[in-house]
Short mmCIF file of C-alpha atoms in Angstrom, two decimals:
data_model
loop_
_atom_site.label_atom_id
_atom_site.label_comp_id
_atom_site.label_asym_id
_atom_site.label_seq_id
_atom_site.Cartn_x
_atom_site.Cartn_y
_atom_site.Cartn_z
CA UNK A 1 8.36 250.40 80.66
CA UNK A 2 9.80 248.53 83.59
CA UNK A 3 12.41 246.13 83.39
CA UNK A 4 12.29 243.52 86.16
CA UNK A 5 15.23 240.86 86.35
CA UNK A 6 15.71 237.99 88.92
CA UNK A 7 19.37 237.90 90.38
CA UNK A 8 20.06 235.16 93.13
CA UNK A 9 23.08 234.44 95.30
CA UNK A 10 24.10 231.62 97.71
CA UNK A 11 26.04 230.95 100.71
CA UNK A 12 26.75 227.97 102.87
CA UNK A 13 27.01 227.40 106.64
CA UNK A 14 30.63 226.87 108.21
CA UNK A 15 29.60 222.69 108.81
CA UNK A 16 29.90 223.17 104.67
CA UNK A 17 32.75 220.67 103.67
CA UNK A 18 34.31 223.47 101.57
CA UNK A 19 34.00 225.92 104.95
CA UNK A 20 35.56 223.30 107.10
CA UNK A 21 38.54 223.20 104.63
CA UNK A 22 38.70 227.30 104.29
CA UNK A 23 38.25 227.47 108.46
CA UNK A 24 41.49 224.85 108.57
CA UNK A 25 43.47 226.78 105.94
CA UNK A 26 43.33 230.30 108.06
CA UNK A 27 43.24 228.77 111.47
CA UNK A 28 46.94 227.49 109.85
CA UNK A 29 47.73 230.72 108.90
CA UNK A 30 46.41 232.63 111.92
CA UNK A 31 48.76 230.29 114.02
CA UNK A 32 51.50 231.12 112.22
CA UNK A 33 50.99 234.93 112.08
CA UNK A 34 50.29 235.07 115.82
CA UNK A 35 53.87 233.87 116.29
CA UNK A 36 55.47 235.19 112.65
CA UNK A 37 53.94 238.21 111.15
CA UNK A 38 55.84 237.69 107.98
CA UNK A 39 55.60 234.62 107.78
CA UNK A 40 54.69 233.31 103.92
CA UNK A 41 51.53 230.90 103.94
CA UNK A 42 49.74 229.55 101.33
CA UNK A 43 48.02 226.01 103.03
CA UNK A 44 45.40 224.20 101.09
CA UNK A 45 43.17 221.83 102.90
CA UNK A 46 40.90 218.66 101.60
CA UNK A 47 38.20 216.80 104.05
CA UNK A 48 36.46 213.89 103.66
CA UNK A 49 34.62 210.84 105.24
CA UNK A 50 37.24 210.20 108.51
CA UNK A 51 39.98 212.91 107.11
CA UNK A 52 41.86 216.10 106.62
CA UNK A 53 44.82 216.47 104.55
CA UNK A 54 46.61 219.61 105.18
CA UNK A 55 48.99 220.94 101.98
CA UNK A 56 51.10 223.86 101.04
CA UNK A 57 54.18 226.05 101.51
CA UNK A 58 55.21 227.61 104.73
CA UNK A 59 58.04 229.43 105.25
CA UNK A 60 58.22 230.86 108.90
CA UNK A 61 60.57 230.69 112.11
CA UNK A 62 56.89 228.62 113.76
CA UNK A 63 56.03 225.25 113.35
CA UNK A 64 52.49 225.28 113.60
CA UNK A 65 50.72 222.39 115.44
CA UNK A 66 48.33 220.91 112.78
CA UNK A 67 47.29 218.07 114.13
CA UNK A 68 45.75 220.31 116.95
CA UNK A 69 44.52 222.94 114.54
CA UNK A 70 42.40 220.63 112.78
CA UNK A 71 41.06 219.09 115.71
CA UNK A 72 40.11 222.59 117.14
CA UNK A 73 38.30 224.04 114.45
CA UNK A 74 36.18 221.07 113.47
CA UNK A 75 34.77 220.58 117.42
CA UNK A 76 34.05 224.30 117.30
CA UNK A 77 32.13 223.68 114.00
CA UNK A 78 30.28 220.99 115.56
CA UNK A 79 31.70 217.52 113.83
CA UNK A 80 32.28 215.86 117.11
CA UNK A 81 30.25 212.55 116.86
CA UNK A 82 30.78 209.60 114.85
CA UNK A 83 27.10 210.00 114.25
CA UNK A 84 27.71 212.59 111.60
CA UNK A 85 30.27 210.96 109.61
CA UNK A 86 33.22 213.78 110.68
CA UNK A 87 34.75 213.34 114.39
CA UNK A 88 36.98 215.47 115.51
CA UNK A 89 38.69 213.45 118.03
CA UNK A 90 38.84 210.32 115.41
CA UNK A 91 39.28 211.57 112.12
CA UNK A 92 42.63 211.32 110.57
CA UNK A 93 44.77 214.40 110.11
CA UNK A 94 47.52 214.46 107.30
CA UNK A 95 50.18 217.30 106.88
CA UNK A 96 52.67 217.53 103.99
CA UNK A 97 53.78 221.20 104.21
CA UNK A 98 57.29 222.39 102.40
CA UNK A 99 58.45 226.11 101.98
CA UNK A 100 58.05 228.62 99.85
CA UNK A 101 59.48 228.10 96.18
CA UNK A 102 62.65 230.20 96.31
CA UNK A 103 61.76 231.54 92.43
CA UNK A 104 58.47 232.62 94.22
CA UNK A 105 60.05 234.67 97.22
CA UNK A 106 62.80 236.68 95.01
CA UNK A 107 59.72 238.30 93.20
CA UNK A 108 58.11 239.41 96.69
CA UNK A 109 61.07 240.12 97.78
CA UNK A 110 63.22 242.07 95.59
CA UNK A 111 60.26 243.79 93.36
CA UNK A 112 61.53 245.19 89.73
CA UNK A 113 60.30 248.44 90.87
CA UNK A 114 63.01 248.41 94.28
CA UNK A 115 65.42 251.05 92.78
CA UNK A 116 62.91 253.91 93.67
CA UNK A 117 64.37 253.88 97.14
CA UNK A 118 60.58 253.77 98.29
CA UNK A 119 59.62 250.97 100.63
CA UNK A 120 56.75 250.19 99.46
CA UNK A 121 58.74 249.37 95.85
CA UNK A 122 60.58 246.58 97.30
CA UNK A 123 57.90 244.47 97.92
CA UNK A 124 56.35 243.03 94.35
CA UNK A 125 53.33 240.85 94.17
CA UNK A 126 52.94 237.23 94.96
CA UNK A 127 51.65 236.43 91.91
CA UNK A 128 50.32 237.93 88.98
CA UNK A 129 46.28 238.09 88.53
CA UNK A 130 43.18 240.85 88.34
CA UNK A 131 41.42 241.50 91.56
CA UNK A 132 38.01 242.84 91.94
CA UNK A 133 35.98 245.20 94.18
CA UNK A 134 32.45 246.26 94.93
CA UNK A 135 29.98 248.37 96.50
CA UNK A 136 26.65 249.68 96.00
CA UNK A 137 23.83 251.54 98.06
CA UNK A 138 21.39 248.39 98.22
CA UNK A 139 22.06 247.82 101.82
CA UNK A 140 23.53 249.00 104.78
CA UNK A 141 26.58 247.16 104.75
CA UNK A 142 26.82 248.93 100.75
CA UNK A 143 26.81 245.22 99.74
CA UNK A 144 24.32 243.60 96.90
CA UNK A 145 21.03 242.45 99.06
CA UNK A 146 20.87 238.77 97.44
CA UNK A 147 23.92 237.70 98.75
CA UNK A 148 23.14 239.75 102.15
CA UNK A 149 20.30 238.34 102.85
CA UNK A 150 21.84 234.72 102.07
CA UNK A 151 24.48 235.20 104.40
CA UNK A 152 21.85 236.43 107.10
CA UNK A 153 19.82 232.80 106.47
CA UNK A 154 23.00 230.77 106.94
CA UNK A 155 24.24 232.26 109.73
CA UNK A 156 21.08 232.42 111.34
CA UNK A 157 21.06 228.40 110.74
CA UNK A 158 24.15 227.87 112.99
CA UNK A 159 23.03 230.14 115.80
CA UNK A 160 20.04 228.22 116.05
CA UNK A 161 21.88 224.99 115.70
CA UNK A 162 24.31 226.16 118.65
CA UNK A 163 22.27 228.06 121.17
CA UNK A 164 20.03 224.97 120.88
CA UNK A 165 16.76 226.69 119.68
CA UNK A 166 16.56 224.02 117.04
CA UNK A 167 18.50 221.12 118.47
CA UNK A 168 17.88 218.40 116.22
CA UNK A 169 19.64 220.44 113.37
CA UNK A 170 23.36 219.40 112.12
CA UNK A 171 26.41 221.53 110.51
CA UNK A 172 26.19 221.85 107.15
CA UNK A 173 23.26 223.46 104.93
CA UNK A 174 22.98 226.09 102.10
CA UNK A 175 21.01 229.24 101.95
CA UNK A 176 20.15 230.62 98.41
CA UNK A 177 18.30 234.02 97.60
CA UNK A 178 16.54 235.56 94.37
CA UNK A 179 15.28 238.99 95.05
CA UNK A 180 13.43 241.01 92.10
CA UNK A 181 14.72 243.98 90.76
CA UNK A 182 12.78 246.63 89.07
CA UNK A 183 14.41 249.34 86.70
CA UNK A 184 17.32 248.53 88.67
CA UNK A 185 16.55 248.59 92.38
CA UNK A 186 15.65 245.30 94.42
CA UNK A 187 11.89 245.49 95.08
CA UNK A 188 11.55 241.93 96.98
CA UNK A 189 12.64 238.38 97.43
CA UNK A 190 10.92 236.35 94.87
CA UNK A 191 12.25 233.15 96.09
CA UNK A 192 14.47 231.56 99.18
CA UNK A 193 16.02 228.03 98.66
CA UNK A 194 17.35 226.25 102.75
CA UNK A 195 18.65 223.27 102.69
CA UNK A 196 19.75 221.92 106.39
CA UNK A 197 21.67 218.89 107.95
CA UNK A 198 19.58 217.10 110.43
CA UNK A 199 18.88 214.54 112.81
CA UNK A 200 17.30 211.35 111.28
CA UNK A 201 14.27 211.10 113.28
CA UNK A 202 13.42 214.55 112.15
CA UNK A 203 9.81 214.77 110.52
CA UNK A 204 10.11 216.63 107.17
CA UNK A 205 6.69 218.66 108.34
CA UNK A 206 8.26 220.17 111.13
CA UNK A 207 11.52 220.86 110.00
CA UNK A 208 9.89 223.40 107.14
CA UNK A 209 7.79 224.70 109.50
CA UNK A 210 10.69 225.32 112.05
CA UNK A 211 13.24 226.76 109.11
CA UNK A 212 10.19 229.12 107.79
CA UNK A 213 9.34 230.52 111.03
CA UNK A 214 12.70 230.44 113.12
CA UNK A 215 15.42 230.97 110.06
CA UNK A 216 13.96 232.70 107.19
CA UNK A 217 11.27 234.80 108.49
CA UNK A 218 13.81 236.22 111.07
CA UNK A 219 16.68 237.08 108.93
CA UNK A 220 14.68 238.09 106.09
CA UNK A 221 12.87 241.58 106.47
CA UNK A 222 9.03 240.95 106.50
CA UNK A 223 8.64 243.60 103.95
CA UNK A 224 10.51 241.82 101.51
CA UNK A 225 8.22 238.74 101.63
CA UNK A 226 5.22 239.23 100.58
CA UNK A 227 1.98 236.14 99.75
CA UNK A 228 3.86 235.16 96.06
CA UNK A 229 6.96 234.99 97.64
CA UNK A 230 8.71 231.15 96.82
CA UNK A 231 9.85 229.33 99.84
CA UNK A 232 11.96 225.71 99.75
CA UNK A 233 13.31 223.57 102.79
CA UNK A 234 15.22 220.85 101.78
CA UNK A 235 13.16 220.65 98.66
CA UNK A 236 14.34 217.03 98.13
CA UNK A 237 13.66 216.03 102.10
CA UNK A 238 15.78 214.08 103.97
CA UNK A 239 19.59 215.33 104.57
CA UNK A 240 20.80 213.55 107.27
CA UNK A 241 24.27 212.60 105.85
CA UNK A 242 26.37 216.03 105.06
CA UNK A 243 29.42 217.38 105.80
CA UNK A 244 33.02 215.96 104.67
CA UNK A 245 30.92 212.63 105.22
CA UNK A 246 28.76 213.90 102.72
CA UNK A 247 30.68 215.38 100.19
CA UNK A 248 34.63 215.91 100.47
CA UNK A 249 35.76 219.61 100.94
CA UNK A 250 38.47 221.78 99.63
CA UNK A 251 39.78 225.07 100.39
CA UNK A 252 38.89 227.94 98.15
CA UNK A 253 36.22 226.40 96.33
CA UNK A 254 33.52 229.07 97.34
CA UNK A 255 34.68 231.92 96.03
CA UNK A 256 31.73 234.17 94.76
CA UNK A 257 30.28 233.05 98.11
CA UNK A 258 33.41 234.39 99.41
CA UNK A 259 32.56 237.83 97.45
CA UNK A 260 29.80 239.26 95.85
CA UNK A 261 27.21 236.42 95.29
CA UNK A 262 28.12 236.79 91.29
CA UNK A 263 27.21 240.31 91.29
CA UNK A 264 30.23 240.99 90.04
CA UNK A 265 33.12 239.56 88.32
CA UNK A 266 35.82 237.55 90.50
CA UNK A 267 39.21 237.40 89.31
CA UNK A 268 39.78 233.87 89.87
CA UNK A 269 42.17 233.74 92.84
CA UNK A 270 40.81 232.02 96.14
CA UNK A 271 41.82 233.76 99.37
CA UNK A 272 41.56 231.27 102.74
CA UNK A 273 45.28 230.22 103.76
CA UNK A 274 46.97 232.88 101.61
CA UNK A 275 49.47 235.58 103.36
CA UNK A 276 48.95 239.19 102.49
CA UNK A 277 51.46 239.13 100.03
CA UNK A 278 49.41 237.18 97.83
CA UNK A 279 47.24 239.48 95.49
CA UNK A 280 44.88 237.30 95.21
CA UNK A 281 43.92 238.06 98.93
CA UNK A 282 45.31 241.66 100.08
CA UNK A 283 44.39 243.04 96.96
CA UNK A 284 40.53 241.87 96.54
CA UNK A 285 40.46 243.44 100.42
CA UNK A 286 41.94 246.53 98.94
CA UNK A 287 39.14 246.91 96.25
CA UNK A 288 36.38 246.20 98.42
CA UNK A 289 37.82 248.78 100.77
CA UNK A 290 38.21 251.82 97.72
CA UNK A 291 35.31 251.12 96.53
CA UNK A 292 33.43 251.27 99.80
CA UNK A 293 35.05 254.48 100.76
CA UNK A 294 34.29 255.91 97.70
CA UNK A 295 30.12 254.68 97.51
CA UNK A 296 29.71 255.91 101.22
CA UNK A 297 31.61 259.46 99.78
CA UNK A 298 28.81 260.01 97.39
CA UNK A 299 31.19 259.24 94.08
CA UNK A 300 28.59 256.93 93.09
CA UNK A 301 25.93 254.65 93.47
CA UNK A 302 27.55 251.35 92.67
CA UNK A 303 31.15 250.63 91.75
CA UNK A 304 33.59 248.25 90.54
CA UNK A 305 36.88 248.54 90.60
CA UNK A 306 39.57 245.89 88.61
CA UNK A 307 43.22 246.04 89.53
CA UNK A 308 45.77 244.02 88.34
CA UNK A 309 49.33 242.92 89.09
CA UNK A 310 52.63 240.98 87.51
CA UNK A 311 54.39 238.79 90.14
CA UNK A 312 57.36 240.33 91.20
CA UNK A 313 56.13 243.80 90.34
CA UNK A 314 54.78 246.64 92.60
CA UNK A 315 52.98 249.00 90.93
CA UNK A 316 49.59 247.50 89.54
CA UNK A 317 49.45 246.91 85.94
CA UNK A 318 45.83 248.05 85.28
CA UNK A 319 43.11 250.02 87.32
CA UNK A 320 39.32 250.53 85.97
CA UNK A 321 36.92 252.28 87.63
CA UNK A 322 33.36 251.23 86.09
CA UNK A 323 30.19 253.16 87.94
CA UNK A 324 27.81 252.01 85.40
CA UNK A 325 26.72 255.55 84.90
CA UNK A 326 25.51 256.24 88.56
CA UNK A 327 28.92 258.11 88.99
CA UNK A 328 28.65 261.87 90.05
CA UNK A 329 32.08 262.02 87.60
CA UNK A 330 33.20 260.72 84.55
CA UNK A 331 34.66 256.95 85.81
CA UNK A 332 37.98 258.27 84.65
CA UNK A 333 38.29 261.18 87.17
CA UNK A 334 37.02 259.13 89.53
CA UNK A 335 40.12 256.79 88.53
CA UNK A 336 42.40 259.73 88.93
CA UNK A 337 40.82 260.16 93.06
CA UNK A 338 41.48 256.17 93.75
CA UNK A 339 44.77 256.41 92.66
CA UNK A 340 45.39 259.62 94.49
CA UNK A 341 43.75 258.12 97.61
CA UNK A 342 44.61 254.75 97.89
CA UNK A 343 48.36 253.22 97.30
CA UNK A 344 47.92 249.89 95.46
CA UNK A 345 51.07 248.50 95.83
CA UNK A 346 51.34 245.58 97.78
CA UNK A 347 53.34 246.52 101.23
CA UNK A 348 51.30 249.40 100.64
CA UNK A 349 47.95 247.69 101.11
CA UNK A 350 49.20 245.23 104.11
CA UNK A 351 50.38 248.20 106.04
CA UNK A 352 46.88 250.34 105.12
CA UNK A 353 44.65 247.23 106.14
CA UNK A 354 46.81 245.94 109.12
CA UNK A 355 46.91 242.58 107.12
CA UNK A 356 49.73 241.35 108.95
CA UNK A 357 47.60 240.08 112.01
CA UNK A 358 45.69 236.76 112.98
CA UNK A 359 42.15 237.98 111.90
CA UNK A 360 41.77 235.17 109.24
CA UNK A 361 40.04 232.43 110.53
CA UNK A 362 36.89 234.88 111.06
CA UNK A 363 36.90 236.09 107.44
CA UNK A 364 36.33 232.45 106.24
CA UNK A 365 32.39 231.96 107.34
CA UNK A 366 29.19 234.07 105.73
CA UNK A 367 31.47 236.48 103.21
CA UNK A 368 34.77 237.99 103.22
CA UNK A 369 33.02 241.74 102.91
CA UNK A 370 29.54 243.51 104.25
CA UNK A 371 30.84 242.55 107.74
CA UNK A 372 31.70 244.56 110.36
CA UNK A 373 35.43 243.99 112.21
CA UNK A 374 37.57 244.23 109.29
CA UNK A 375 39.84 247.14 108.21
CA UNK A 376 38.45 246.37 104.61
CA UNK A 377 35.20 247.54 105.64
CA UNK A 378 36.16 250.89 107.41
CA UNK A 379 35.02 254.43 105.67
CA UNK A 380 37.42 256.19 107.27
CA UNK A 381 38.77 257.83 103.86
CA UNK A 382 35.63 259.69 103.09
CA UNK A 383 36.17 263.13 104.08
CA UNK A 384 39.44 262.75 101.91
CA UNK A 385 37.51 261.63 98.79
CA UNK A 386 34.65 264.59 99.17
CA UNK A 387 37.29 267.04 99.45
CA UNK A 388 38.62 265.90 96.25
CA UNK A 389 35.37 265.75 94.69
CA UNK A 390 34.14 269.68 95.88
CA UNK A 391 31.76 268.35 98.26
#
């Protein structure tokens, strides 16, 4: 008997209020990193109608240039008309940024584990927390194909938007994805949700026609659609007022777009305007980057890996490997090759992933993983791992 399930996942273009929030928290930190690679940033940003209110903790030898940082990434994003509610040359821009707590900093900085003599044990963990990491075989990126594919529709929306092939179109929009799977393997799309900022003059008729033919039908494979297939622009019509004029916008507040879609669990903790040493970032990276290595090895189909940390503290507390029964090992030898691979400790994983760099600001638009550019997404620890498994 077959068993056919519907699984859907969403993702939002960077003229998103949320994304323009994210893209201001890690343009913050990228500034300061460019100048102060150990620095200690956590920044939280909040846009709405006319504004931008920058928050957090910095502690750093650089005082970055807010003002100018906001300003910067919201023209590149495309908010630079009155017209759409969000100017970049007019909005207001409001900074209240303090250092790091003190009780905060002697946990990273003098870990409970430092009396090893090892390097890597003086560093502990921002912040205590479970991570989580995935990869599977569904696509070439070894990502889960709803929220590829929903990725692929947004950011096909703002190249079209930009290189002017549909002009009248505005910033912000959502993307949304349900593919069938049958006995476990994705089969098609059954339905594709676009919504899309635009012009006012815009006739609904054309729009639809113009998303169906120059967005969806040329980021989605054609044999994935098929005559049943569901298809919705802006299912409620007109959109005309979006962005942080639309809706206000906070940093962190897309997180399984961030990740997996839902595929997967997500431990909680946002990553845009976080420093490696919070876990919450370095440490989801790390994940995605084992368990990539070791799905492109051959250790399995699809896994999952949890890992999880007390502030102040080194070591992880917990690691599960879970393979859902596609692994070519039991999941608890294949625990025994990711800890034998990979070092979890913090300083471990910024010096493994070369986290300590200005690379942030491009993580925050169309997913955090399946993309190529980062360290996260290298394989370049698979000969190690089919050694250890006799391959």
């Amino acid at each position: 008997m077959q068993e056919v399930r519907l699984i859907t996942s969403e993702s939002i273009t960077e003229g998103h209020p949320d994304k323009v929030a994210d893209q201001i928290s890690d343009a913050v930190l990228d500034d300061v990193l460019s100048v102060d690679p150990a620095a200690r940033v956590a920044v939280e940003t909040v846009v709405t109608t006319g504004i931008a209110i920058v928050v957090g903790e910095i502690t750093s030898s650089h005082n970055p240039n807010v003002q100018k940082i906001v300003r910067d990434v919201v023209r590149s994003i495309g908010y630079t008309s009155s017209d759409t509610g969000f100017d970049a040359d007019t909005c207001s821009v409001m900074v209240s940024l303090d250092e790091q707590s003190p009780d905060i900093a002697m946990g990273v900085d003098n870990s409970t584990d430092s009396a090893s003599g090892d390097k890597y044990d003086k560093i502990g963990a921002g912040d205590q927390g479970m991570m989580y990491g995935y990869a599977c075989r569904e696509t070439e990126e070894l990502m889960p194909l709803p929220i590829t594919l929903a990725h692929k529709l947004t950011l096909r929306l703002t190249e079209a938007r930009k290189n002017g092939e549909i002009a009248y179109l505005r910033p912000d929009g959502k993307a949304q994805v349900t593919v069938e799977y049958v006995n476990g393997k994705p089969k098609r799309v059954h339905t594709v949700v676009v919504s899309t900022q635009h012009e006012p003059d815009v006739e609904m008729k054309k729009l639809r026609r113009d998303v169906e033919e120059e967005i969806i039908k040329k980021a989605i494979p054609a044999s994935l659609l098929d005559e049943n297939t569901l298809i919705y622009v802006n299912p409620t019509g007109r959109f005309v007022t979006g962005g942080p004029h639309g809706d206000s916008g906070l940093t962190g507040r897309k997180i399984i777009v961030d990740t997996y879609g839902g595929y997967c669990p997500h431990g909680g903790g946002a990553f845009s305007g976080k420093d490696p040493t919070k876990v919450d970032r370095s440490a989801a990276y790390m994940a995605r980057y084992v368990c990539k290595n070791m799905v492109a090895a051959g250790a399995a189909d699809r896994m999952q890996l949890e890992v999880s940390y007390a502030i102040g503290v080194a070591h992880p507390i917990s690691l599960h490997v879970n393979t859902f029964g596609t692994g070519c090992i039991p999941d608890g030898e294949l625990e025994k090759i990711v800890r034998k691979v990979f070092d979890l400790r913090p300083s471990a994983i910024i010096d493994a992933l070369r986290l300590r760099r200005p690379i942030y600001r491009a993580t925050s638009n169309y997913g955090h993983f399946g993309r190529k550019g980062f360290s996260w997404e290298e394989t370049d620890r698979v000969d190690e791992i089919r050694k250890l498994l006799g391959r």
